XYZ file of C-alpha atoms in Angstrom:
605
model
C -5.341 -63.754 -68.952
C -5.526 -60.460 -67.075
C -2.797 -58.995 -69.270
C -4.728 -59.841 -72.427
C -7.927 -58.294 -71.067
C -6.416 -55.001 -69.909
C -4.358 -52.896 -72.308
C -5.619 -49.462 -71.283
C -5.678 -47.733 -67.896
C -8.916 -47.664 -65.912
C -9.717 -46.559 -62.404
C -11.132 -49.036 -59.854
C -14.443 -47.179 -60.047
C -14.580 -47.666 -63.809
C -13.932 -51.392 -63.431
C -17.000 -51.649 -61.207
C -19.301 -49.932 -63.666
C -22.038 -51.972 -65.310
C -20.505 -52.055 -68.771
C -17.019 -53.099 -67.619
C -18.543 -55.620 -65.246
C -20.473 -57.245 -68.078
C -17.723 -57.195 -70.682
C -14.624 -57.968 -68.577
C -15.113 -58.768 -64.893
C -17.979 -61.239 -65.039
C -16.578 -63.305 -67.960
C -13.218 -63.451 -66.181
C -14.827 -64.643 -62.950
C -16.952 -67.213 -64.810
C -13.886 -68.609 -66.527
C -11.704 -68.745 -63.414
C -14.238 -69.961 -60.871
C -13.805 -73.596 -59.897
C -15.736 -74.875 -56.868
C -13.002 -77.434 -56.152
C -10.026 -75.051 -56.299
C -9.466 -73.105 -53.075
C -6.244 -71.497 -54.315
C -7.895 -69.155 -56.834
C -8.097 -66.211 -54.449
C -4.491 -66.699 -53.354
C -3.310 -66.813 -56.973
C -5.163 -63.628 -57.897
C -3.773 -61.748 -54.910
C -0.242 -62.916 -55.693
C -0.680 -61.679 -59.262
C -1.886 -58.377 -57.860
C 1.347 -58.104 -55.865
C 3.388 -58.751 -58.993
C 1.525 -56.111 -60.998
C 2.066 -53.596 -58.206
C 5.770 -54.442 -58.167
C 6.063 -54.063 -61.922
C 4.353 -50.687 -61.959
C 7.089 -49.332 -59.681
C 9.832 -49.784 -62.293
C 7.974 -50.043 -65.612
C 7.142 -46.415 -66.217
C 5.517 -46.924 -69.612
C 3.053 -49.475 -68.154
C 2.563 -47.969 -64.718
C -1.117 -47.059 -65.012
C -1.929 -50.228 -66.965
C -0.327 -52.441 -64.315
C -2.244 -50.622 -61.604
C -5.444 -51.362 -63.520
C -4.466 -55.021 -63.820
C -3.777 -55.144 -60.088
C -7.197 -53.621 -59.391
C -8.828 -56.181 -61.696
C -7.125 -59.045 -59.846
C -8.414 -57.700 -56.544
C -11.927 -57.244 -57.904
C -11.939 -60.757 -59.389
C -10.750 -62.178 -56.054
C -13.662 -60.419 -54.329
C -16.186 -61.809 -56.795
C -14.820 -65.353 -56.629
C -14.798 -65.319 -52.831
C -18.359 -64.014 -52.837
C -19.393 -66.787 -55.206
C -17.855 -69.371 -52.885
C -19.862 -67.819 -50.069
C -23.114 -67.863 -52.036
C -22.679 -71.459 -53.207
C -21.756 -72.798 -49.759
C -24.008 -71.443 -46.984
C -23.933 -72.417 -43.332
C -21.092 -73.671 -41.179
C -19.633 -75.737 -43.992
C -19.393 -72.652 -46.157
C -17.664 -70.726 -43.381
C -15.127 -73.524 -43.047
C -14.536 -73.465 -46.803
C -14.006 -69.700 -46.791
C -11.575 -70.105 -43.909
C -9.587 -72.650 -45.920
C -9.451 -70.191 -48.800
C -8.183 -67.300 -46.675
C -6.037 -68.757 -43.881
C -4.747 -72.012 -45.367
C -1.108 -71.936 -46.424
C -0.072 -71.966 -50.075
C 3.376 -71.969 -51.632
C 4.062 -69.960 -54.823
C 5.702 -72.955 -56.557
C 3.084 -75.405 -55.303
C 2.090 -78.025 -57.940
C 4.488 -76.471 -60.456
C 5.904 -78.715 -63.220
C 9.245 -80.377 -62.678
C 11.045 -78.220 -65.241
C 9.814 -75.080 -63.482
C 11.069 -76.316 -60.122
C 14.519 -76.923 -61.609
C 14.620 -73.301 -62.788
C 13.412 -71.974 -59.447
C 15.479 -68.900 -58.553
C 16.856 -68.378 -55.075
C 14.650 -65.776 -53.423
C 16.124 -63.232 -51.033
C 14.094 -63.562 -47.859
C 14.354 -64.382 -44.182
C 15.554 -67.825 -43.083
C 12.678 -70.264 -42.722
C 12.360 -72.641 -39.791
C 11.416 -76.276 -40.133
C 7.640 -76.629 -39.762
C 7.086 -80.190 -40.923
C 6.158 -79.438 -44.528
C 4.581 -76.006 -43.997
C 7.696 -73.961 -44.744
C 7.574 -70.988 -47.131
C 3.780 -70.998 -47.169
C 1.682 -67.871 -47.072
C -2.028 -67.367 -46.590
C -4.287 -65.371 -48.868
C -5.108 -63.124 -45.926
C -1.436 -62.271 -45.414
C -0.927 -61.573 -49.119
C -3.962 -59.274 -49.061
C -2.497 -57.360 -46.120
C 0.944 -57.062 -47.706
C -0.525 -55.833 -50.998
C -2.956 -53.553 -49.105
C -5.983 -55.002 -50.882
C -8.429 -52.946 -48.868
C -11.370 -53.528 -51.196
C -10.920 -57.282 -50.905
C -10.521 -57.209 -47.129
C -13.660 -55.103 -46.722
C -15.932 -57.385 -48.767
C -18.642 -59.274 -46.909
C -17.306 -62.794 -47.432
C -13.825 -61.852 -46.261
C -15.150 -60.021 -43.223
C -17.211 -63.069 -42.299
C -14.034 -65.115 -41.949
C -12.141 -62.319 -40.219
C -14.916 -61.910 -37.656
C -15.021 -65.669 -37.055
C -11.254 -65.795 -36.548
C -11.347 -62.700 -34.347
C -13.854 -64.168 -31.883
C -12.254 -67.622 -32.005
C -15.021 -69.442 -33.857
C -12.540 -70.482 -36.567
C -9.284 -71.922 -35.219
C -6.132 -72.883 -37.078
C -2.370 -73.134 -36.693
C -0.818 -69.891 -37.930
C 2.196 -69.825 -40.217
C 5.195 -67.600 -39.576
C 8.728 -67.051 -40.812
C 10.758 -67.134 -37.587
C 9.739 -68.065 -34.035
C 11.937 -67.313 -31.044
C 10.547 -70.282 -29.107
C 9.189 -72.637 -31.795
C 6.831 -75.470 -30.899
C 5.649 -76.995 -34.174
C 5.009 -80.519 -32.988
C 1.276 -80.337 -33.690
C -0.318 -78.661 -36.679
C -4.021 -78.193 -36.083
C -6.171 -78.145 -39.215
C -8.619 -75.344 -39.865
C -11.795 -76.145 -37.961
C -14.751 -74.645 -36.140
C -14.339 -74.316 -32.395
C -16.711 -76.228 -30.141
C -16.297 -75.370 -26.437
C -17.962 -78.647 -25.415
C -15.144 -80.698 -26.950
C -12.308 -78.421 -25.866
C -10.225 -79.207 -22.760
C -10.804 -77.224 -19.615
C -7.335 -75.672 -19.800
C -7.086 -74.901 -23.492
C -3.849 -72.992 -24.043
C -4.735 -72.355 -27.681
C -7.400 -69.852 -26.604
C -4.576 -67.497 -25.645
C -3.989 -66.787 -29.349
C -7.595 -65.889 -30.153
C -7.332 -62.301 -31.484
C -10.133 -60.881 -29.328
C -8.705 -62.372 -26.149
C -5.187 -61.567 -27.293
C -6.049 -57.886 -27.723
C -7.436 -57.792 -24.179
C -4.310 -59.465 -22.819
C -2.029 -57.046 -24.651
C -4.058 -54.086 -23.389
C -3.699 -55.339 -19.807
C 0.021 -55.862 -20.316
C 0.472 -52.342 -21.604
C -1.550 -50.839 -18.747
C 0.737 -52.714 -16.347
C 3.785 -51.350 -18.158
C 2.405 -47.819 -17.984
C 1.640 -48.129 -14.259
C 5.147 -49.404 -13.510
C 6.616 -46.573 -15.565
C 4.690 -43.967 -13.581
C 5.739 -45.523 -10.259
C 9.361 -45.622 -11.407
C 9.381 -41.946 -12.321
C 7.546 -40.854 -9.170
C 9.917 -42.686 -6.792
C 13.091 -42.229 -8.863
C 16.562 -41.771 -7.388
C 19.758 -40.816 -9.186
C 22.200 -43.396 -7.836
C 20.013 -45.920 -6.041
C 17.764 -48.307 -7.907
C 14.323 -48.530 -6.327
C 12.186 -51.642 -6.184
C 9.762 -50.096 -8.683
C 12.598 -49.499 -11.124
C 13.743 -53.115 -10.848
C 10.230 -54.403 -11.542
C 9.809 -51.930 -14.388
C 13.084 -52.950 -16.030
C 12.223 -56.641 -15.800
C 8.708 -56.129 -17.125
C 9.753 -53.716 -19.886
C 12.464 -56.123 -21.046
C 9.889 -58.895 -21.347
C 7.504 -56.561 -23.151
C 10.217 -55.588 -25.647
C 11.011 -59.275 -26.191
C 7.371 -59.835 -27.091
C 7.426 -56.904 -29.505
C 10.567 -58.247 -31.148
C 8.910 -61.652 -31.545
C 5.889 -59.983 -33.158
C 8.129 -58.176 -35.655
C 10.043 -61.241 -36.826
C 6.970 -63.479 -36.875
C 5.441 -62.012 -40.043
C 7.993 -59.415 -41.059
C 8.387 -55.697 -40.609
C 5.991 -54.809 -43.427
C 3.043 -56.553 -41.784
C 3.911 -55.329 -38.294
C 4.090 -51.694 -39.383
C 0.485 -51.871 -40.566
C -0.439 -51.561 -36.887
C -1.379 -48.058 -35.840
C 0.989 -47.982 -32.873
C 4.070 -49.633 -34.402
C 5.987 -46.348 -34.650
C 5.225 -45.593 -30.989
C 6.496 -49.010 -29.927
C 9.696 -48.531 -31.905
C 10.264 -45.117 -30.319
C 9.761 -46.523 -26.811
C 12.153 -49.404 -27.508
C 14.866 -46.950 -28.551
C 14.282 -44.780 -25.479
C 14.276 -47.732 -23.100
C 17.447 -49.258 -24.548
C 19.258 -45.923 -24.207
C 18.043 -45.552 -20.627
C 18.993 -49.119 -19.738
C 22.560 -48.758 -21.044
C 23.076 -45.465 -19.198
C 21.636 -46.947 -16.024
C 24.020 -49.889 -16.171
C 26.974 -47.521 -16.559
C 25.673 -45.581 -13.556
C 25.684 -48.689 -11.374
C 29.202 -49.575 -12.509
C 30.813 -46.120 -12.317
C 28.599 -44.579 -9.571
C 28.519 -41.266 -11.432
C 25.436 -39.210 -10.533
C 25.518 -37.382 -13.860
C 24.960 -40.616 -15.777
C 22.140 -41.570 -13.426
C 20.417 -38.258 -14.021
C 20.927 -38.580 -17.768
C 19.358 -42.048 -17.740
C 16.279 -40.772 -15.923
C 16.123 -37.766 -18.229
C 16.003 -40.095 -21.222
C 13.350 -42.268 -19.583
C 11.144 -39.260 -18.855
C 10.887 -38.629 -22.606
C 8.845 -41.838 -22.926
C 5.777 -40.242 -21.308
C 4.536 -38.520 -24.516
C 4.778 -41.922 -26.230
C 3.246 -44.276 -23.677
C 0.145 -42.236 -22.888
C -1.014 -41.832 -26.528
C -0.171 -45.504 -27.088
C -2.878 -46.432 -24.583
C -5.434 -44.439 -26.577
C -4.405 -46.312 -29.735
C -5.043 -49.596 -27.901
C -8.469 -48.583 -26.662
C -9.714 -47.060 -29.935
C -8.029 -48.875 -32.839
C -10.983 -48.240 -35.191
C -11.017 -44.483 -34.715
C -10.486 -42.665 -38.008
C -8.458 -39.975 -36.260
C -5.815 -42.501 -35.214
C -5.916 -44.266 -38.580
C -5.310 -40.997 -40.406
C -2.697 -39.936 -37.854
C -0.522 -42.906 -38.768
C -0.612 -42.071 -42.476
C -0.032 -38.374 -41.841
C 2.932 -39.131 -39.592
C 4.503 -41.029 -42.472
C 4.060 -38.066 -44.835
C 5.314 -35.680 -42.179
C 8.442 -37.771 -41.600
C 9.259 -37.933 -45.310
C 8.834 -34.195 -45.782
C 10.845 -33.447 -42.636
C 13.767 -35.526 -43.910
C 13.646 -33.667 -47.225
C 13.505 -30.339 -45.388
C 16.548 -31.179 -43.262
C 18.399 -32.257 -46.381
C 17.555 -29.012 -48.122
C 18.431 -26.911 -45.043
C 21.860 -28.523 -44.800
C 22.920 -26.682 -47.955
C 22.053 -23.281 -46.469
C 23.798 -24.233 -43.234
C 27.045 -25.142 -45.012
C 26.920 -21.979 -47.126
C 26.679 -19.767 -44.058
C 29.433 -21.677 -42.252
C 31.781 -21.275 -45.200
C 30.877 -17.607 -45.663
C 31.810 -17.017 -42.042
C 35.154 -18.806 -42.341
C 36.265 -17.119 -45.588
C 38.196 -13.889 -45.131
C 39.223 -14.487 -41.530
C 36.186 -12.915 -39.866
C 36.552 -12.059 -36.184
C 32.938 -13.018 -35.458
C 32.739 -16.394 -33.754
C 29.417 -18.148 -34.303
C 29.082 -21.792 -33.367
C 27.257 -24.336 -35.477
C 24.626 -24.696 -32.763
C 23.889 -20.970 -32.880
C 23.466 -20.965 -36.659
C 21.244 -24.051 -36.499
C 19.167 -22.410 -33.761
C 18.623 -19.281 -35.858
C 17.584 -21.375 -38.850
C 15.172 -23.401 -36.725
C 13.541 -20.241 -35.375
C 13.155 -18.883 -38.890
C 11.681 -22.209 -40.034
C 8.901 -22.055 -37.439
C 8.516 -18.272 -37.689
C 9.420 -17.698 -34.045
C 12.241 -15.170 -34.234
C 14.097 -13.090 -36.833
C 17.492 -12.920 -35.146
C 19.057 -14.930 -37.946
C 17.957 -12.386 -40.538
C 19.188 -9.470 -38.408
C 22.596 -11.086 -37.874
C 22.893 -12.359 -41.452
C 25.254 -9.454 -42.301
C 27.804 -11.096 -40.009
C 28.239 -13.806 -42.630
C 28.443 -11.486 -45.650
C 27.129 -8.015 -46.323
C 25.243 -9.111 -49.440
C 25.136 -12.891 -49.644
C 24.300 -13.425 -45.961
C 20.924 -11.611 -46.027
C 20.131 -13.124 -49.426
C 20.656 -16.665 -48.106
C 18.645 -16.077 -44.940
C 15.725 -14.472 -46.788
C 15.718 -17.278 -49.361
C 15.749 -19.856 -46.574
C 12.880 -18.100 -44.782
C 10.841 -17.901 -47.975
C 11.387 -21.528 -48.989
C 11.189 -23.022 -45.510
C 8.548 -21.016 -43.701
C 6.330 -20.455 -46.729
C 6.817 -23.114 -49.381
C 7.572 -26.218 -47.323
C 4.934 -25.553 -44.685
C 2.339 -24.927 -47.389
C 3.279 -28.199 -49.063
C 3.067 -29.985 -45.706
C -0.431 -28.672 -44.997
C -1.575 -29.609 -48.501
C -0.131 -33.132 -48.206
C -1.718 -33.798 -44.819
C -5.074 -32.435 -45.980
C -4.992 -34.614 -49.080
C -4.050 -37.696 -47.050
C -6.847 -37.185 -44.549
C -9.452 -36.526 -47.251
C -8.520 -39.742 -49.072
C -8.750 -41.801 -45.896
C -12.032 -40.197 -44.855
C -13.567 -40.865 -48.272
C -12.721 -44.561 -47.914
C -13.169 -44.827 -44.159
C -15.069 -48.135 -44.191
C -12.338 -49.951 -46.112
C -9.639 -48.406 -43.916
C -11.324 -49.547 -40.708
C -11.867 -53.058 -42.052
C -8.257 -53.215 -43.219
C -6.950 -52.325 -39.751
C -9.284 -54.890 -38.228
C -7.915 -57.527 -40.604
C -4.356 -56.626 -39.603
C -5.172 -56.911 -35.897
C -6.908 -60.242 -36.465
C -4.089 -61.698 -38.526
C -1.399 -60.574 -36.090
C -3.472 -61.695 -33.108
C -3.194 -65.382 -34.039
C 0.307 -66.008 -32.727
C 2.542 -68.885 -33.763
C 5.464 -68.354 -31.393
C 5.167 -70.127 -28.045
C 6.821 -67.140 -26.356
C 3.497 -65.259 -26.473
C 1.932 -67.734 -24.049
C 4.129 -66.355 -21.258
C 3.424 -62.962 -19.754
C 6.276 -60.509 -19.248
C 8.679 -60.974 -17.525
C 8.070 -64.741 -17.451
C 8.759 -64.875 -21.192
C 12.404 -64.051 -20.442
C 12.575 -67.005 -18.039
C 10.872 -69.208 -20.627
C 13.439 -68.155 -23.206
C 16.356 -68.868 -20.873
C 15.009 -72.233 -19.679
C 12.966 -73.711 -22.523
C 15.126 -72.694 -25.473
C 18.117 -74.800 -24.320
C 15.720 -77.691 -23.693
C 14.630 -77.414 -27.323
C 17.996 -78.830 -28.395
C 17.955 -81.610 -25.789
C 14.413 -82.984 -25.800
C 12.514 -84.561 -28.648
C 9.773 -82.468 -30.316
C 7.080 -84.431 -28.482
C 8.771 -84.041 -25.091
C 9.381 -80.340 -25.637
C 5.744 -79.878 -26.636
C 4.550 -81.547 -23.448
C 6.865 -79.435 -21.289
C 5.774 -76.246 -23.040
C 2.063 -77.066 -22.721
C 2.434 -77.929 -19.031
C 4.307 -74.703 -18.289
C 1.772 -72.640 -20.234
C -1.208 -74.173 -18.455
C 0.331 -73.772 -15.010
C 1.246 -70.140 -15.588
C -2.096 -69.193 -17.165
C -4.372 -71.549 -15.200
C -6.668 -68.868 -13.666
C -7.086 -67.093 -16.991
C -7.710 -70.328 -18.904
C -10.332 -71.432 -16.369
C -12.081 -68.079 -16.675
C -12.061 -68.267 -20.481
C -13.361 -71.834 -20.460
C -16.176 -71.026 -18.037
C -17.236 -67.961 -20.005
C -17.272 -69.768 -23.366
C -19.283 -72.679 -22.003
C -21.756 -70.327 -20.366
C -22.113 -68.361 -23.588
C -22.617 -71.540 -25.605
C -25.380 -72.731 -23.272
C -27.173 -69.395 -23.526
C -27.024 -69.436 -27.319
C -28.209 -73.048 -27.560
C -31.289 -72.515 -25.386
C -34.490 -71.585 -27.253
C -35.910 -68.115 -26.828
C -38.638 -68.020 -24.198
C -41.361 -65.390 -23.853
C -40.624 -62.747 -21.279
C -42.554 -63.025 -18.046
C -42.833 -60.210 -15.577
C -41.569 -61.661 -12.333
C -39.524 -60.147 -9.572
C -36.263 -62.038 -10.267
C -36.467 -61.374 -14.010
C -36.588 -57.647 -13.407
C -32.905 -57.802 -12.544
C -31.793 -59.895 -15.537
C -30.081 -57.211 -17.571
C -28.974 -58.469 -20.980
C -27.729 -55.145 -22.293
C -28.167 -51.407 -22.217
C -30.406 -51.267 -25.313
C -34.122 -51.425 -24.353
C -35.288 -52.392 -27.850
C -33.096 -55.428 -28.421
C -35.992 -57.614 -29.601
C -36.399 -55.410 -32.660
C -32.986 -56.539 -33.873
C -33.270 -60.066 -32.467
C -36.338 -60.892 -34.563
C -34.284 -60.466 -37.740
C -31.672 -62.935 -36.478
C -34.243 -65.758 -36.574
C -34.485 -67.505 -39.941
C -38.042 -67.859 -41.279
C -39.468 -71.333 -41.976
C -38.409 -72.891 -45.262
C -42.005 -73.421 -46.470
C -42.658 -69.681 -46.243
C -39.479 -68.866 -48.143
C -40.349 -71.349 -50.870
C -43.788 -69.827 -51.244
C -42.422 -66.372 -51.960
C -42.034 -65.627 -55.639
C -40.827 -62.450 -57.254
C -43.296 -61.153 -59.855
C -42.137 -61.643 -63.411
C -42.287 -57.929 -64.124
C -39.541 -57.349 -61.587
C -37.174 -59.980 -62.923
C -35.111 -57.556 -64.908
C -31.468 -58.260 -65.638
C -28.791 -58.331 -68.271
C -28.644 -61.308 -70.545
C -25.780 -62.485 -72.671
C -27.637 -61.517 -75.882
C -27.878 -57.826 -75.027
C -25.885 -55.381 -77.093
C -23.746 -52.586 -75.739
C -26.474 -50.090 -76.543
C -29.045 -52.119 -74.617
C -26.653 -52.394 -71.694
C -26.199 -48.625 -71.684
C -29.969 -48.126 -71.797
C -30.409 -50.547 -68.920
C -27.696 -48.757 -66.944
C -29.477 -45.423 -67.294
C -32.752 -46.888 -66.034
C -31.200 -49.022 -63.313
C -32.093 -46.555 -60.574
C -35.801 -47.026 -61.296
C -35.656 -50.652 -60.198
C -33.622 -50.014 -57.057
C -36.560 -48.535 -55.190
C -38.840 -51.356 -56.364
C -36.480 -53.992 -54.989
C -36.201 -52.164 -51.677
C -39.981 -51.971 -51.320
C -40.340 -55.616 -52.316
C -37.784 -56.661 -49.697
C -39.684 -54.788 -46.991
C -42.978 -56.379 -48.032
C -41.424 -59.866 -47.978
C -40.108 -59.395 -44.455
C -43.459 -58.108 -43.242
C -45.278 -61.044 -44.832
C -42.917 -63.560 -43.244
C -43.194 -62.373 -39.682
C -46.874 -61.483 -39.793
C -47.555 -65.023 -40.968
């Protein structure tokens, strides 16, 4: 249907214009919308992924397929919004949650002849989940396809916010779990703290609480790292180093579980994924060298291990800032710019290798007496690249009287001038694009954090380094006990280990629920109430009054004057639509004034 509607390329902005909305988008949404089909959004997002894949290798239809992908995303937004408008209240939120976080399978409900022709897909091995294998959620498909417009729409953000704070709970789906416990599959539901157990281990996978736990874990890792480096010794292993190694190993195990849970593509959408990968490489190198030091008792290896570990400081300290400010546009743009910088750096090294080989071969031809090592030539080229020193140009005659200076000058011109100019232009363009669409970028990162925060693997319930012990003890029991017995053992171990934290979470949620359920009472000036601080904003009642819904009889008595009921009907021609589009701005101010008058009338009454 989308392919028949779109034969020409359009930009996403053009698809949202009034004329295109009336002629293409709205009829498509009206035809697809079915109040009883919750898989519509998933199907549209999957089709968007396919169009994006096709545009990568179908050059003659590249722009058209991108337009079709944008139309699928826009239609998914409109259909989700219509579900939200037709189903208000808690029931509507639950329906939206089923649309976004319920699992669907691409070949679900396919005819028998299609299932027989089903090709074998190349993907990760899938664990047994009791009928929920190979299922993906619409939210995950939106993240993989980077549907930022869809993820930033109001209806989608309503579900993401509810999942983030733990109001909507569900059993997440994943590809591979290190410590799987799939005995119980909880349906999508709304959380009620009154009915929840006192030690509810499932609250450990609430994204908001999970982000706090991960921040505390990383602060602990950073503190142990600092203590290890302050009290370091070359040959002897200090107590701080032992604790750091145990804790860092557990932390790396948790990172590895996060990578394989939803795949590398989803995990790399995090802002700090490249920092985590760099620290893992540094720590593994340090750990191997340190083990060789203990075996061979060579002080040089011990010093080398500590030298490698000291390089982790420029990675761990910025990583903490990424944790504390994940919605900062500077960090969001830094991730994208680092990707462009890495690609251009690889191309620059590739291009510089040709000049390096030319100068090496020029030096070796003719039996020159000048002995220049490869490191010296590379050092001269690096200095020329950054514009630090011109020794390479001065000594270029040592390679060849004519070709040596020509190669060095050409390298300086291309490297120091052309490539750096291209790099600055690329980074500026990347930042300007992200800044122009900052709202969608922030909401997209929030969706990624929310989706990854709901963990499926039982290994995340154990703090480092206890997750290593859980892996060594519970994983063998997985093959001995029945699924029910293993589930009971895992739940008991999780509750015992996290008992203080679970009690604190339970007490806070019950206290918060009681405060929200109590009616608002007028403020009385008494001595005890002077110390009841509810926030740092002195004008909170101004915002609180708009959170209270007006009585239904007042809402029913409000009618919009007939002169303001202006819209587009199905009988309008294209010329009338264009005329209406040009005068649309005149009615915008009228609607805004009318909305203000309605609110004043409600609360004055």
